[in-house]
Tab-separated table of C-alpha atoms and ligand atoms in Angstrom:
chain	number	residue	atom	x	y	z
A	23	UNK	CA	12.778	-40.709	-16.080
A	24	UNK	CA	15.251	-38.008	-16.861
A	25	UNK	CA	16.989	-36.473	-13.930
A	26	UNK	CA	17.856	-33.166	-15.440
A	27	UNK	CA	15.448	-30.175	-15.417
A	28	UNK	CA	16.923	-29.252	-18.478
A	29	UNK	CA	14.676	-31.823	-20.547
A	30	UNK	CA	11.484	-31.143	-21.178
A	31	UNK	CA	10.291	-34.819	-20.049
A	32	UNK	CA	11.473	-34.019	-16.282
A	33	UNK	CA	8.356	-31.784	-15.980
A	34	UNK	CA	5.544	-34.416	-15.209
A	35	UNK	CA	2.907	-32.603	-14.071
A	36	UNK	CA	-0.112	-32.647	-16.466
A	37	UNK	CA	-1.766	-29.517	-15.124
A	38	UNK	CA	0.927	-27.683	-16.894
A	39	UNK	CA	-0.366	-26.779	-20.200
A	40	UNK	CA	-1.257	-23.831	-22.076
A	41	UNK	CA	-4.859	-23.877	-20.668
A	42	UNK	CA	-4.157	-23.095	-16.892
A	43	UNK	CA	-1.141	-20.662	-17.601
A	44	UNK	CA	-3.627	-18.493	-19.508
A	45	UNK	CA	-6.163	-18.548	-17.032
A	46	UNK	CA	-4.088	-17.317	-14.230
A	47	UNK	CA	-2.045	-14.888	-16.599
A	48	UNK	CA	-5.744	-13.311	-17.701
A	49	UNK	CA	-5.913	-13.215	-13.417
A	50	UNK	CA	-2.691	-11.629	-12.935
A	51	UNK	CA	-3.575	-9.054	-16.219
A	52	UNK	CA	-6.411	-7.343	-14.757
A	53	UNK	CA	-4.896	-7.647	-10.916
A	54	UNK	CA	-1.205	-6.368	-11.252
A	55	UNK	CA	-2.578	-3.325	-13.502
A	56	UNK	CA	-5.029	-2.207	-10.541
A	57	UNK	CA	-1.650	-2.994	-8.071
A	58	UNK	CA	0.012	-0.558	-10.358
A	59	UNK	CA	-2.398	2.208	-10.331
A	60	UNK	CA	-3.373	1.872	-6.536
A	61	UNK	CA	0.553	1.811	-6.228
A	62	UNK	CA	0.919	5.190	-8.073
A	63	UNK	CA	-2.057	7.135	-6.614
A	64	UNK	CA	-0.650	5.450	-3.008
A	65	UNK	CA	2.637	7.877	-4.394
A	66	UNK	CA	0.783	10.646	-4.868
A	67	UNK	CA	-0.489	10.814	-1.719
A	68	UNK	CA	1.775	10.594	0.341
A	69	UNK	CA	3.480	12.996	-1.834
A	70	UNK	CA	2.223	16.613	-1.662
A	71	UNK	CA	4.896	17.967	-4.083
A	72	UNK	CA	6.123	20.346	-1.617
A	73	UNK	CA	8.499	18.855	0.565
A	74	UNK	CA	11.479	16.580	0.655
A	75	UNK	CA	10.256	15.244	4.223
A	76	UNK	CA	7.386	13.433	2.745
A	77	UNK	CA	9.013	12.215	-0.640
A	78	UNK	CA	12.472	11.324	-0.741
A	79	UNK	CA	12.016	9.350	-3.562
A	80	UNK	CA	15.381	10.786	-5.472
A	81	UNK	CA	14.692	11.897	-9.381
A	82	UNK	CA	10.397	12.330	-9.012
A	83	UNK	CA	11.030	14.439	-12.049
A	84	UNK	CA	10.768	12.183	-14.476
A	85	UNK	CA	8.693	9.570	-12.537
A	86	UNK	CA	6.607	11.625	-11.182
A	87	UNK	CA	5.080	13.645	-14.130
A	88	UNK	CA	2.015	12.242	-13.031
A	89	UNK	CA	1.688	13.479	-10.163
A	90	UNK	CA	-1.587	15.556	-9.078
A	91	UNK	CA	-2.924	17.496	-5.656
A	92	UNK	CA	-4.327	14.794	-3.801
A	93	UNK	CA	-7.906	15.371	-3.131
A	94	UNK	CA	-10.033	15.405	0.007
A	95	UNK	CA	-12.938	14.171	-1.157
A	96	UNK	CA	-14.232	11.555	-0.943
A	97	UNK	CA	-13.020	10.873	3.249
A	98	UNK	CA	-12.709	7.376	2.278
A	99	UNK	CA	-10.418	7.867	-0.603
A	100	UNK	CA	-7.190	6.754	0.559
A	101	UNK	CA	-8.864	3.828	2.873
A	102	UNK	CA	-10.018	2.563	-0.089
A	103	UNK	CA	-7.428	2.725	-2.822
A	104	UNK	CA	-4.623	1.618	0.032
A	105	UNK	CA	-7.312	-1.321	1.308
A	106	UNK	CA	-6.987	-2.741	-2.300
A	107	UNK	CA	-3.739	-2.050	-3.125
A	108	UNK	CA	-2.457	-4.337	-0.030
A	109	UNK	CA	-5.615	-6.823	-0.193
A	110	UNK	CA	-5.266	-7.494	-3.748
A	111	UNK	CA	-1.438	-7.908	-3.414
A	112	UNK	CA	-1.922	-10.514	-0.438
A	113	UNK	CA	-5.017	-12.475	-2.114
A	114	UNK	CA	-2.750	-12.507	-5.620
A	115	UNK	CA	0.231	-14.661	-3.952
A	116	UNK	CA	-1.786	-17.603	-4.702
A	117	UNK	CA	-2.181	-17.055	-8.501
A	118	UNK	CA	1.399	-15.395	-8.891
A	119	UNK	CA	2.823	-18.484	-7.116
A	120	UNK	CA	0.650	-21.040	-9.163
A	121	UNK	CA	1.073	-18.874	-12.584
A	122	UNK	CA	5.184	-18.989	-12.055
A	123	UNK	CA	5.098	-22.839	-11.317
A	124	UNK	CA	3.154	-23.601	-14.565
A	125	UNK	CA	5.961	-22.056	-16.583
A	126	UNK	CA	8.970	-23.292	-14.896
A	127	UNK	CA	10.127	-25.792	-17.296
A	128	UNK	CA	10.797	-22.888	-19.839
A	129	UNK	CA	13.022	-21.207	-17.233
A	130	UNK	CA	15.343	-24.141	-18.426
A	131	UNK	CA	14.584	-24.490	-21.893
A	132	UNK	CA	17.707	-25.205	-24.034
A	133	UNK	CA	19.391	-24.102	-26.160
A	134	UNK	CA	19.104	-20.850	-23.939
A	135	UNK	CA	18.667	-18.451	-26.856
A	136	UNK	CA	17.710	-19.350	-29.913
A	137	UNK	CA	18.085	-16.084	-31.702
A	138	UNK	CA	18.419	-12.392	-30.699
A	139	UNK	CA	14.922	-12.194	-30.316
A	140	UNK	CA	15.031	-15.129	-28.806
A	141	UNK	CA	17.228	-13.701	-26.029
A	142	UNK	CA	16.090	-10.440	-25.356
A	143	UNK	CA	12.800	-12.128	-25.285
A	144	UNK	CA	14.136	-14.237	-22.331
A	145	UNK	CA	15.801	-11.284	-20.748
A	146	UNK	CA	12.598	-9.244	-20.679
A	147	UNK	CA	11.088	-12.675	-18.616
A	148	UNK	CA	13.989	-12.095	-16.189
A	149	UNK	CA	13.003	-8.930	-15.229
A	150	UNK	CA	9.195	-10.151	-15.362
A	151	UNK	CA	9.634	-12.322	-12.646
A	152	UNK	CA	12.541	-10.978	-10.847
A	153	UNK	CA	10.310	-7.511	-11.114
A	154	UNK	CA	7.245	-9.835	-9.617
A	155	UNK	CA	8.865	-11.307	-6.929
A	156	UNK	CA	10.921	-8.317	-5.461
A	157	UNK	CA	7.187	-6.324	-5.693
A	158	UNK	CA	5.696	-8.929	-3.867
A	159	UNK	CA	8.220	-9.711	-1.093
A	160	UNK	CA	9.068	-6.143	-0.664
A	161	UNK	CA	5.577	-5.337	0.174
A	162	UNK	CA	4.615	-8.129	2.265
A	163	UNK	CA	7.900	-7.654	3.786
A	164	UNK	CA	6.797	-4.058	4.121
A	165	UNK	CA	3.559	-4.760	5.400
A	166	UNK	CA	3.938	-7.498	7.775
A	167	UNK	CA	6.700	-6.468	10.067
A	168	UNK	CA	6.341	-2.670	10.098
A	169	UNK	CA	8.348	-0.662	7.836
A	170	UNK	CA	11.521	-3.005	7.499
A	171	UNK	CA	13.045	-0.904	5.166
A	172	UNK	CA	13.363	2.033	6.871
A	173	UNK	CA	12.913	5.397	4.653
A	174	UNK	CA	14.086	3.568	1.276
A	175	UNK	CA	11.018	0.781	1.037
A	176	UNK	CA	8.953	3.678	-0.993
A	177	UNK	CA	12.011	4.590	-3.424
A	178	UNK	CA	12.522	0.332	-3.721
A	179	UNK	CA	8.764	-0.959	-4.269
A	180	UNK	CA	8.525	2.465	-6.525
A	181	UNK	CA	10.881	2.034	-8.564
A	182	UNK	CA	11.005	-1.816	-9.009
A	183	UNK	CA	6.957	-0.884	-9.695
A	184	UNK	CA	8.412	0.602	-12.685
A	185	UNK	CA	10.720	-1.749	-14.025
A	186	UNK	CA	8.534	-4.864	-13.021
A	187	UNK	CA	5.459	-3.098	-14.914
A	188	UNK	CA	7.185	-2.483	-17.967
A	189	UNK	CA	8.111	-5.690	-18.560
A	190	UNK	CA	4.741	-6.288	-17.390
A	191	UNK	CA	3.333	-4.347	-20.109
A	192	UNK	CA	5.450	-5.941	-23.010
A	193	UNK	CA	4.571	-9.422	-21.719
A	194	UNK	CA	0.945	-8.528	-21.571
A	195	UNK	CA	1.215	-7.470	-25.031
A	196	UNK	CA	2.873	-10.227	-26.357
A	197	UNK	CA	0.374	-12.975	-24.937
A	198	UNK	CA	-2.685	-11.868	-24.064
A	199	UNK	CA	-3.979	-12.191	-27.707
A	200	UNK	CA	-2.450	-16.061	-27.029
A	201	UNK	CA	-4.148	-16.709	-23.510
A	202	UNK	CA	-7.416	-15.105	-24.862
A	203	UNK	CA	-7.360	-18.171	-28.005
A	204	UNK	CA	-6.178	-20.377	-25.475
A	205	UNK	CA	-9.101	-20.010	-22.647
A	206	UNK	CA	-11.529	-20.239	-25.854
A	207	UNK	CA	-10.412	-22.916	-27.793
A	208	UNK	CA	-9.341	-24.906	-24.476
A	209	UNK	CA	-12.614	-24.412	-22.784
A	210	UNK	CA	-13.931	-28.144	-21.528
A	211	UNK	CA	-11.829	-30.451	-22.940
A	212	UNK	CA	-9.382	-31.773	-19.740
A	213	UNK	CA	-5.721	-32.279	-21.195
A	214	UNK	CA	-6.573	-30.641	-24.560
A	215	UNK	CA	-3.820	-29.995	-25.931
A	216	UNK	CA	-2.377	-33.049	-25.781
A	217	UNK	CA	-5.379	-34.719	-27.018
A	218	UNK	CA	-5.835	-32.829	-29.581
A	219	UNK	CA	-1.549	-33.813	-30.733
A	220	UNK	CA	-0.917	-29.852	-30.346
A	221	UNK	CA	2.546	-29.262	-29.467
A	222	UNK	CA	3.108	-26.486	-26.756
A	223	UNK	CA	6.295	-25.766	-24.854
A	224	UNK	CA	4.235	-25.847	-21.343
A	225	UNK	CA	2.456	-29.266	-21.754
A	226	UNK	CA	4.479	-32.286	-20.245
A	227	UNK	CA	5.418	-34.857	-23.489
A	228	UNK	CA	5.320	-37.356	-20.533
A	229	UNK	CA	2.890	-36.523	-18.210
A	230	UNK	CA	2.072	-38.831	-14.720
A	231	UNK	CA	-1.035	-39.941	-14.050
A	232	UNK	CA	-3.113	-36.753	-12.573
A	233	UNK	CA	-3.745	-36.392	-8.897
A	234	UNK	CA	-6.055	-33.997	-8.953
A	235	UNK	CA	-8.077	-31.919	-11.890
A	236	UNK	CA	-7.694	-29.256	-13.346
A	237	UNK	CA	-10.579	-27.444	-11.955
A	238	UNK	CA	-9.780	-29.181	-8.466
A	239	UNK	CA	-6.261	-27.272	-9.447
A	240	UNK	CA	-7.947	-24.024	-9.622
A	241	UNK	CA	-10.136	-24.318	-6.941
A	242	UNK	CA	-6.726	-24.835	-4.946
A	243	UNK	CA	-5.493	-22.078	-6.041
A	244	UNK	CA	-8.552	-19.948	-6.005
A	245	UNK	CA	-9.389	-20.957	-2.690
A	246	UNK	CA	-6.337	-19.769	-1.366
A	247	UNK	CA	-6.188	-16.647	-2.515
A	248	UNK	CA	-9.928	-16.722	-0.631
A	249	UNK	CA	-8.506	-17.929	2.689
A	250	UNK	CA	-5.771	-14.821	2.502
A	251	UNK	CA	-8.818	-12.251	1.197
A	252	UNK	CA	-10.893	-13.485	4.320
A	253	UNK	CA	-8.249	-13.060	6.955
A	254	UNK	CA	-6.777	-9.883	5.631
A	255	UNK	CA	-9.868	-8.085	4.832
A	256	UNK	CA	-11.666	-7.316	8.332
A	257	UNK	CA	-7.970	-5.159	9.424
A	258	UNK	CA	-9.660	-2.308	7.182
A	259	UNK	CA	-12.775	-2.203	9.620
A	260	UNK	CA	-13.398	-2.210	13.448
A	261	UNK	CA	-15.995	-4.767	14.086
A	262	UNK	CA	-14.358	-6.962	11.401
A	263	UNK	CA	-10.844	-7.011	13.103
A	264	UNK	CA	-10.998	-10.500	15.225
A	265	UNK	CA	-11.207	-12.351	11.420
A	266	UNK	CA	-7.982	-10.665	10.364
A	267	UNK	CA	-6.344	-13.314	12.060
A	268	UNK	CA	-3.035	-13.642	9.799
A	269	UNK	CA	-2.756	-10.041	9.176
A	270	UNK	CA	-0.511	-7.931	11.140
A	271	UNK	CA	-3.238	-4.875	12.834
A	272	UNK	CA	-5.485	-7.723	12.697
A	273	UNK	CA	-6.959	-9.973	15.560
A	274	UNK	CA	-7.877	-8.640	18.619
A	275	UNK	CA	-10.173	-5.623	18.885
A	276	UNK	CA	-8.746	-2.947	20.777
A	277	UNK	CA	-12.111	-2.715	22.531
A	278	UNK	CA	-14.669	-0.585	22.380
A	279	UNK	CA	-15.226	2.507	24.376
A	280	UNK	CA	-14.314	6.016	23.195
A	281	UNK	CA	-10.764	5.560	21.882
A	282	UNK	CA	-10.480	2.294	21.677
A	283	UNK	CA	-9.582	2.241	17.874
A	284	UNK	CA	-6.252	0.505	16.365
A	285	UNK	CA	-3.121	2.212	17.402
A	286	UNK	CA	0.173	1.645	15.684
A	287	UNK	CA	2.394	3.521	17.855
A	288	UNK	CA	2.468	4.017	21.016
A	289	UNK	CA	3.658	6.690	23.027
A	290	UNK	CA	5.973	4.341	24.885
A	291	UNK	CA	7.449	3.907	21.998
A	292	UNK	CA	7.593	6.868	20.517
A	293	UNK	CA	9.446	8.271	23.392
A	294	UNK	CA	6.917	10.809	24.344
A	295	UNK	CA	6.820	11.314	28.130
A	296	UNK	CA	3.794	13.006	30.298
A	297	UNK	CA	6.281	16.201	31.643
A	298	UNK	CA	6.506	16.877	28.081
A	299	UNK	CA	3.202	16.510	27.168
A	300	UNK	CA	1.397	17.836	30.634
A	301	UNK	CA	-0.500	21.160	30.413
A	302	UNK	CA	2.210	22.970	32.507
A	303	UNK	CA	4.962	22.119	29.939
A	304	UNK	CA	2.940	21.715	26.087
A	305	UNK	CA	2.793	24.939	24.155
A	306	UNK	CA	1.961	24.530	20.640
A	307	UNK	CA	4.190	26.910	18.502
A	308	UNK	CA	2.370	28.345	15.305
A	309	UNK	CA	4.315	29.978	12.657
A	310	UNK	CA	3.711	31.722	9.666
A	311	UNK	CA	4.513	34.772	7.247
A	312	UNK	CA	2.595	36.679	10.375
A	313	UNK	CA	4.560	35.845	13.070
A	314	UNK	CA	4.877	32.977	15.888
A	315	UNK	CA	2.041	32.358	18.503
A	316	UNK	CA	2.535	29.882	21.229
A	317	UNK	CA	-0.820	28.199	22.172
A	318	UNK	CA	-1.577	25.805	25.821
A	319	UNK	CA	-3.888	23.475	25.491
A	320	UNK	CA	-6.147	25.829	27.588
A	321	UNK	CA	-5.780	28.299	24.986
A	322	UNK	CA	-6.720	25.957	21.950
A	323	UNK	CA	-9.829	24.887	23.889
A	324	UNK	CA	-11.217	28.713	23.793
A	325	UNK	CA	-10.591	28.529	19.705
A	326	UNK	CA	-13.246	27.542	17.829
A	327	UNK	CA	-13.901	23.748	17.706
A	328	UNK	CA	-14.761	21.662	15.307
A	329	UNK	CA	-15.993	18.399	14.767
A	330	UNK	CA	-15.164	15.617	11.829
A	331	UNK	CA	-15.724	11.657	11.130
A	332	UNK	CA	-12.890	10.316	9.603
A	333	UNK	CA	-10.663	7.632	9.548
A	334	UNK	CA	-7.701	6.770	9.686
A	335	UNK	CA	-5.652	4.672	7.100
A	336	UNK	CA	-2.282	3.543	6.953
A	337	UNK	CA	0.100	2.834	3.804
A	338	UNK	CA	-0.054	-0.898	4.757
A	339	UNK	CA	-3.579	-1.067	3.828
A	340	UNK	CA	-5.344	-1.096	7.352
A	341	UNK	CA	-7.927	1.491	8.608
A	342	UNK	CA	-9.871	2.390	11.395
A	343	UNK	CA	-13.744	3.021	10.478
A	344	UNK	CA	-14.911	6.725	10.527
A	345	UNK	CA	-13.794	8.093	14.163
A	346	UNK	CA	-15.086	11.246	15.636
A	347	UNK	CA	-12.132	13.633	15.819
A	348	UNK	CA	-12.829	17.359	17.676
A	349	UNK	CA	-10.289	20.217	17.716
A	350	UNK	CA	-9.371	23.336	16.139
A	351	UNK	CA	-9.361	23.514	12.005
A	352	UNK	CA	-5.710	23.758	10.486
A	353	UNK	CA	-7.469	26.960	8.710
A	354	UNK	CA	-7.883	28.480	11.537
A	355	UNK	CA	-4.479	28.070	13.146
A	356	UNK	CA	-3.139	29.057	9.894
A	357	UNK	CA	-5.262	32.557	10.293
A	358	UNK	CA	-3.701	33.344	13.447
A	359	UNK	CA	-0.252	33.420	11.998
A	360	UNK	CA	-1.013	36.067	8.916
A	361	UNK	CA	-2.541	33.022	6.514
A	362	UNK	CA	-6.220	33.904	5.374
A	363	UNK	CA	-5.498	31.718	2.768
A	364	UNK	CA	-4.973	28.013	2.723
A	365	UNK	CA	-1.167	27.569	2.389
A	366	UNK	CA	1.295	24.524	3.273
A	367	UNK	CA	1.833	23.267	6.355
A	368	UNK	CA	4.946	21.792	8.077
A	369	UNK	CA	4.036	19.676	10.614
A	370	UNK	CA	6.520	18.451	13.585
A	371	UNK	CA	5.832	16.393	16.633
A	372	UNK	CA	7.358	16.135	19.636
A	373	UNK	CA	9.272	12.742	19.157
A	374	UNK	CA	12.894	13.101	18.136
A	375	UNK	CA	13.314	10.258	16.190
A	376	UNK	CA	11.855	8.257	13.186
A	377	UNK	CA	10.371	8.860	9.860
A	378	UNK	CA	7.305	9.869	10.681
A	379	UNK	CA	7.414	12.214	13.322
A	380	UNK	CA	7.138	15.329	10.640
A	381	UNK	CA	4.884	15.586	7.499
A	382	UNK	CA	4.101	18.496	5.340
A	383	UNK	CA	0.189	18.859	4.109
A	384	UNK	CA	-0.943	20.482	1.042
A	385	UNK	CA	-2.764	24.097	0.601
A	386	UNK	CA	-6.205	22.228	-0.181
A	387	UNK	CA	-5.677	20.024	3.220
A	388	UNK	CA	-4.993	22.353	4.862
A	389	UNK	CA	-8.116	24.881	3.606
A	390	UNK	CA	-10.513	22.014	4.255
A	391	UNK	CA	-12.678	22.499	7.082
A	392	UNK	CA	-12.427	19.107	8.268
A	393	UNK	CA	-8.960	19.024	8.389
A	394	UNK	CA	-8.550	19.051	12.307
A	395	UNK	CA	-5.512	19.936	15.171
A	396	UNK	CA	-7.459	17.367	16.838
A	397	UNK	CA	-7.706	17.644	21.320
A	398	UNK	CA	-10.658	14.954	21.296
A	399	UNK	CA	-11.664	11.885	19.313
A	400	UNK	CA	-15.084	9.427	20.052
A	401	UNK	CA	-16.224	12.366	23.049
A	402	UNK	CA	-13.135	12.374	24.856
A	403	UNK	CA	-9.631	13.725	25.480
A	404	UNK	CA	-7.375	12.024	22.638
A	405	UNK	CA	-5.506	9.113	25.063
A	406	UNK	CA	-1.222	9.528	24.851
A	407	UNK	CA	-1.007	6.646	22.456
A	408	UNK	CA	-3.512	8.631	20.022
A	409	UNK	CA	-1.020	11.406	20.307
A	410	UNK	CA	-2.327	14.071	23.242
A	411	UNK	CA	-2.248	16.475	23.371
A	412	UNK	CA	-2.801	17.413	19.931
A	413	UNK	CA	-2.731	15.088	16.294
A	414	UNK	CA	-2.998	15.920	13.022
A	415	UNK	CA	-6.485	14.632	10.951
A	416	UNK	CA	-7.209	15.122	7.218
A	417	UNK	CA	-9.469	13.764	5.191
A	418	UNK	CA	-8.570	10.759	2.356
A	419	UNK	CA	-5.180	11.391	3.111
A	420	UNK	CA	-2.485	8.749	4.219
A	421	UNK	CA	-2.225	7.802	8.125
A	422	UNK	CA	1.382	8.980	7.731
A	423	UNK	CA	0.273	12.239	7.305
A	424	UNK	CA	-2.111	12.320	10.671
A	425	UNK	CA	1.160	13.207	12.734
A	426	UNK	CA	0.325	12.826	16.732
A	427	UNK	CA	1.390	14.736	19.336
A	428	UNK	CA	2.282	17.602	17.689
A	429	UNK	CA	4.764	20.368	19.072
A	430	UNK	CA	5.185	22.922	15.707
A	431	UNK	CA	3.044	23.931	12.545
A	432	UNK	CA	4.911	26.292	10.366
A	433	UNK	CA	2.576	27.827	7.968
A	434	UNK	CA	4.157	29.081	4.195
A	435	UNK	CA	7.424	28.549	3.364
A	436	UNK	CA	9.595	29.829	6.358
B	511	MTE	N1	4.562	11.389	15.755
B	511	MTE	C1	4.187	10.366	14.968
B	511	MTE	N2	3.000	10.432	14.326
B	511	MTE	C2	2.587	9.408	13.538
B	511	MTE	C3	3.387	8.256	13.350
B	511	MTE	C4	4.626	8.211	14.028
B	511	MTE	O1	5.400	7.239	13.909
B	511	MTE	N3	4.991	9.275	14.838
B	511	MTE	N4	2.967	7.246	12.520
B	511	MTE	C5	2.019	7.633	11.468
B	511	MTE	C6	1.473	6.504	10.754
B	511	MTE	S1	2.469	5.712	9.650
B	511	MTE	C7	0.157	6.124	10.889
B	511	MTE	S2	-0.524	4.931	9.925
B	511	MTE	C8	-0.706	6.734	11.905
B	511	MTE	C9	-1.240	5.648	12.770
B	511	MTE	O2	-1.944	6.164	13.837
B	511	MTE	P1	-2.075	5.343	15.181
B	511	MTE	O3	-0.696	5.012	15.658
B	511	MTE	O4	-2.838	6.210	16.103
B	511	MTE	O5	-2.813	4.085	14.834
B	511	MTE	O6	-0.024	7.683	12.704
B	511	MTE	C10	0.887	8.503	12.013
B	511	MTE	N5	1.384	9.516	12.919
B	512	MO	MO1	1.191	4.192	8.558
C-alpha cells in the first residue's frame, strides 16, 4: 500500500465517492446560505446605524449597504433568527466535518495545478475551507466560552462571513449542477461509480473492504448532527433548559419563581455594588434637547407604568421565554426631556468596564410602547443580577441591547 498521501491509492476508504460528497454538499448548500442570512440580519441588529458604540465594525460602508431599521415586530424576531443562526451552525459540524473528509485526497492531488484555471480553481478551495473552518471555530469559539474575542469577534466572523461566502457562492455554482446528476444518477446502487467503471477523482481506485454502509455512513453523520440539535436546542427555552446539556446557558434551570430566568452576568461580576445601586444613592439622569432630569427610583415609580412580555435573547443564540417586564416606557422618559417624538437613545449603565455596559437604540425602539426602563420583571422588583434598579427591554432586539442597571439615557444627539 502506498505510504504517501500524495497517491491517489493511499485513500482507502470506499465511502468516498462522488455519491456521498454530493449529498452532504446539497446539506451544506441550503444550510450555510440560511447561516449567511441569519448572520447578516444578526448584523443588522445589533447595528442601529447610529452609533459607533454598537458597531465598530470598521468600513460598514461598503458592507453594510444592506443594512435596514431593525424592526420590533414580531417580539420573537431576534430569538428566532439568532436561535437558528447558532443551532444550525452547531448541528452542521457533523456534515461540514464529514463533507471535508470525503474530499481530502484532492487536497493532495498532483501535479498541484494543472493549468491557470486549474490553480485559481484550487485557490478559490483554499479560501472555501479555510473561510469554513475559521466561521465555524470562531463562532463556537464565540459561543462556548463567552465572548473570547473581545470587541473584534463581530468585525472577524463578519468579515470572514464575507470572504468564506463568496467562495461559497462560486463553489456552489460550479457543482451544484454536478451533485444534483450525481444524487440522481447515483441513487441505490452502493459503490456506483466504481461499478459502473466511471472514473471520479473522489472514489478510491483501491478501496478496503467496507466497514460500514453507506447509509450506516450517513446515519453517522446525520445522527450526530441530531445528538448536537437535541442538546443545544432546549438553551432557547425555560422548561427545555436541563436537555441543553453540552451547551454553554444550558443545564440547570435557574429555578422557577419570579426571576428565576437565565442570567449571564451577574452583578458580582459586573462590579455593581448595593451603595451604588441603593435608593439613597441611584438617580437616573435623563437627557435630551430639553434639558437634564434626575429621577430616584421613588420618582420613576409615580411615572406611568407599563407592562410587556418579552424575552430576552442573546447573540449566542440562547433566550429566555417571554418574561413579564414592568417599568416606565423609553417614550415616556424621552418626553420628559423635550422629545415628543421617538428619537435615539444612548444608553449607559453603571458598570465601568466592558463592552456591553452602553448601547444606543433606534428612534422606532425607542417609540414602541413596549420598549420598557424596566423596575419589575415576573411581579417583582428586578433582582441585582437582572440589573436593579433599572434595565433596558425592547422588543426583537438583541440581549446586548437590554443594558441592566442603568445610570444615563441621553435622548437626540447631545
Ligand atoms: N450593564 C450590562 N448590561 C448588559 C450586559 C453587560 O455585560 N453589562 N450584557 C448584555 C448581554 S450580551 C445580554 S445577552 C443580556 C443578558 O442578560 P442577563 O445577564 O440578564 O441574562 O444583558 C445585556 N446587558
Ligand atoms: Mo449577549
Amino acid at each position: 500500500m502506498p505510504r504517501s498521501p500524495f497517491s491517489p491509492a493511499f485513500w482507502r476508504s470506499p465511502l468516498r465517492g462522488p455519491w456521498f460528497t454530493s449529498l452532504l454538499g446539497l446539506v451544506l448548500l441550503g444550510g450555510i446560505t440560511v447561516l449567511f442570512v441569519t448572520g447578516l440580519l444578526s448584523y443588522a441588529a445589533y447595528n442601529p446605524d447610529l452609533s459607533p458604540v454598537n458597531d465598530k465594525t470598521p468600513g460598514k460602508g461598503l458592507l453594510g449597504f444592506y443594512l435596514f431599521a431593525w424592526p420590533t415586530d414580531p417580539h420573537w424576531l431576534y430569538r428566532l433568527t439568532q436561535g437558528v443562526h447558532v443551532t444550525l451552525g452547531i448541528t452542521l459540524i457533523p456534515v461540514l466535518l464529514a463533507k471535508l473528509w470525503s474530499v481530502v485526497p484532492k487536497l493532495f492531488t498532483l501535479p498541484p495545478a494543472r493549468s491557470l484555471a486549474h490553480a485559481l480553481e484550487r485557490l478559490s478551495l483554499l479560501l472555501l475551507v479555510g473561510g469554513g473552518l475559521f466561521e465555524f471555530v470562531t463562532g463556537v469559539l464565540n459561543v462556548q466560552l463567552d465572548y473570547i474575542f473581545p470587541g473584534s469577534f463581530y468585525a472577524l466572523h463578519f468579515y470572514g462571513a464575507w470572504v468564506f461566502f463568496a467562495a461559497f457562492v462560486a463553489h456552489a455554482v460550479l457543482k451544484t449542477p454536478l451533485a444534483l446528476r450525481n444524487l440522481r444518477e447515483l441513487r441505490g446502487a452502493s459503490g456506483p461509480a466504481e461499478l459502473r467503471g466511471e472514473k471520479d477523482e473522489l472514489t478510491s481506485p483501491n478501496p478496503a473492504p467496507p466497514t460500514v454502509s453507506r447509509r450506516g455512513a450517513v446515519g453517522l453523520v446525520g445522527g450526530g448532527s441530531l445528538l448536537l440539535f437535541g442538546t443545544t436546542v432546549g438553551r432557547s427555552f425555560d422548561g427545555l433548559r436541563w436537555s441543553a446539556v453540552l451547551a454553554p446557558h444550558g443545564g440547570a434551570e435557574p429555578g422557577n419563581g419570579p426571576g428565576d430566568f437565565q442570567i449571564n452576568k451577574t452583578a458580582a461580576y459586573a462590579g455593581i455594588s448595593e451603595t451604588e445601586t441603593s435608593e439613597e444613592a441611584w438617580r437616573l439622569v435623563v437627557r435630551g434637547r430639553g434639558g437634564t432630569v434626575r429621577l430616584s427610583r421613588a420618582e420613576l415609580l409615580r411615572l406611568p407604568l407599563h407592562s410587556a412580555a418579552l424575552p430576552i435573547a442573546c447573540v449566542e443564540g440562547w433566550a429566555t421565554s417571554d418574561q413579564l417586564w414592568r417599568g416606565a416606557r423609553l417614550r415616556d422618559l424621552a418626553a420628559l426631556v423635550g422629545h415628543d417624538d421617538p428619537t435615539d437613545v444612548f444608553v449607559e449603565s453603571l458598570q465601568r468596564h466592558g463592552a456591553f455596559r452602553h448601547a444606543a437604540l433606534r428612534a422606532n425602539q425607542v417609540g414602541d410602547p413596549r420598549s420598557l426602563l424596566a423596575l419589575f420583571v415576573g411581579g417583582a422588583e428586578l433582582t441585582p443580577d437582572h440589573g436593579h434598579p433599572a434595565r433596558i427591554i425592547v422588543p426583537a432586539a438583541p440581549g446586548v441591547l437590554n443594558t441592566k442597571w442603568v445610570g444615563r439615557l441621553t435622548f437626540g444627539d447631545l
